[in-house]
PDB file of C-alpha atoms in Angstrom:
ATOM      1  CA  MET A 881     164.699 184.456  79.242  1.00  0.00           C
ATOM      2  CA  ALA A 882     163.050 185.450  75.997  1.00  0.00           C
ATOM      3  CA  ASP A 883     160.797 188.466  75.703  1.00  0.00           C
ATOM      4  CA  TYR A 884     157.492 187.286  77.178  1.00  0.00           C
ATOM      5  CA  PRO A 885     154.670 189.368  78.583  1.00  0.00           C
ATOM      6  CA  VAL A 886     155.167 187.620  81.929  1.00  0.00           C
ATOM      7  CA  LYS A 887     158.537 188.176  83.599  1.00  0.00           C
ATOM      8  CA  ASP A 888     158.784 185.359  86.105  1.00  0.00           C
ATOM      9  CA  GLU A 889     161.589 182.889  86.739  1.00  0.00           C
ATOM     10  CA  ASN A 890     159.024 180.074  87.006  1.00  0.00           C
ATOM     11  CA  TYR A 891     156.999 180.938  83.911  1.00  0.00           C
ATOM     12  CA  ASP A 892     158.760 178.385  81.704  1.00  0.00           C
ATOM     13  CA  LEU A 893     158.170 175.601  84.235  1.00  0.00           C
ATOM     14  CA  ILE A 894     154.504 176.516  84.586  1.00  0.00           C
ATOM     15  CA  SER A 895     154.173 176.603  80.815  1.00  0.00           C
ATOM     16  CA  SER A 896     155.909 173.226  80.558  1.00  0.00           C
ATOM     17  CA  VAL A 897     153.464 171.677  83.039  1.00  0.00           C
ATOM     18  CA  TYR A 898     150.560 173.076  81.040  1.00  0.00           C
ATOM     19  CA  HIS A 899     151.814 171.899  77.652  1.00  0.00           C
ATOM     20  CA  ALA A 900     152.944 168.477  78.871  1.00  0.00           C
ATOM     21  CA  SER A 901     149.518 168.025  80.494  1.00  0.00           C
ATOM     22  CA  GLN A 902     147.871 168.886  77.196  1.00  0.00           C
ATOM     23  CA  GLY A 903     150.116 166.393  75.412  1.00  0.00           C
ATOM     24  CA  LEU A 904     149.189 163.752  77.971  1.00  0.00           C
ATOM     25  CA  HIS A 905     145.492 164.431  77.474  1.00  0.00           C
ATOM     26  CA  HIS A 906     145.746 164.278  73.678  1.00  0.00           C
ATOM     27  CA  THR A 907     147.904 161.154  73.500  1.00  0.00           C
ATOM     28  CA  LYS A 908     145.473 159.301  75.774  1.00  0.00           C
ATOM     29  CA  GLN A 909     142.739 160.017  73.246  1.00  0.00           C
ATOM     30  CA  TYR A 910     144.991 159.103  70.318  1.00  0.00           C
ATOM     31  CA  ALA A 911     145.778 155.759  71.985  1.00  0.00           C
ATOM     32  CA  LYS A 912     142.056 155.067  72.416  1.00  0.00           C
ATOM     33  CA  ASP A 913     141.442 155.987  68.784  1.00  0.00           C
ATOM     34  CA  ALA A 914     144.206 153.644  67.617  1.00  0.00           C
ATOM     35  CA  GLU A 915     142.774 150.828  69.736  1.00  0.00           C
ATOM     36  CA  GLN A 916     139.338 151.369  68.183  1.00  0.00           C
ATOM     37  CA  PHE A 917     140.934 150.979  64.745  1.00  0.00           C
ATOM     38  CA  ASN A 918     142.776 147.847  65.922  1.00  0.00           C
ATOM     39  CA  ASP A 919     146.104 149.560  65.255  1.00  0.00           C
ATOM     40  CA  SER A 920     148.207 148.073  68.032  1.00  0.00           C
ATOM     41  CA  GLU A 921     151.432 149.606  66.714  1.00  0.00           C
ATOM     42  CA  ALA A 922     150.059 153.160  66.874  1.00  0.00           C
ATOM     43  CA  ALA A 923     148.353 152.453  70.205  1.00  0.00           C
ATOM     44  CA  ALA A 924     151.665 151.288  71.683  1.00  0.00           C
ATOM     45  CA  PHE A 925     153.384 154.422  70.372  1.00  0.00           C
ATOM     46  CA  PHE A 926     150.778 156.710  71.923  1.00  0.00           C
ATOM     47  CA  GLN A 927     150.879 154.797  75.206  1.00  0.00           C
ATOM     48  CA  GLU A 928     154.653 155.300  75.287  1.00  0.00           C
ATOM     49  CA  ALA A 929     154.141 159.005  74.557  1.00  0.00           C
ATOM     50  CA  GLU A 930     151.655 159.153  77.461  1.00  0.00           C
ATOM     51  CA  LYS A 931     154.315 157.846  79.834  1.00  0.00           C
ATOM     52  CA  ILE A 932     156.829 160.413  78.601  1.00  0.00           C
ATOM     53  CA  TYR A 933     154.372 163.290  78.962  1.00  0.00           C
ATOM     54  CA  LEU A 934     153.433 162.088  82.449  1.00  0.00           C
ATOM     55  CA  GLU A 935     157.098 161.903  83.452  1.00  0.00           C
ATOM     56  CA  LEU A 936     157.744 165.415  82.100  1.00  0.00           C
ATOM     57  CA  THR A 937     154.696 166.778  83.887  1.00  0.00           C
ATOM     58  CA  ASP A 938     155.716 165.178  87.181  1.00  0.00           C
ATOM     59  CA  LYS A 939     159.306 166.455  86.918  1.00  0.00           C
ATOM     60  CA  ALA A 940     158.204 170.011  86.136  1.00  0.00           C
ATOM     61  CA  LYS A 941     155.677 169.940  89.001  1.00  0.00           C
ATOM     62  CA  ALA A 942     158.359 168.707  91.408  1.00  0.00           C
ATOM     63  CA  LEU A 943     160.694 171.523  90.356  1.00  0.00           C
ATOM     64  CA  LEU A 944     157.925 174.071  90.801  1.00  0.00           C
ATOM     65  CA  LYS A 945     157.019 172.682  94.207  1.00  0.00           C
ATOM     66  CA  LYS A 946     160.605 173.190  95.388  1.00  0.00           C
ATOM     67  CA  ARG A 947     160.639 176.774  94.099  1.00  0.00           C
ATOM     68  CA  LEU A 948     157.238 178.024  95.221  1.00  0.00           C
TER      69      LEU A 948
END
């Protein structure tokens, strides 16, 4: 583990849930923005990114649930 102010074996998982959730939130907005500009290619990209962020968030939460 790198030198972080918090020494916890689950810190990286918690941080991953947080950051993936942020990514999910932002890409949802980006997809809406692309749709408003009738940019279906960008909208499809951001919708795919949403799915990936959701999958990452769910996997990290499942790992945390088993450990806590």
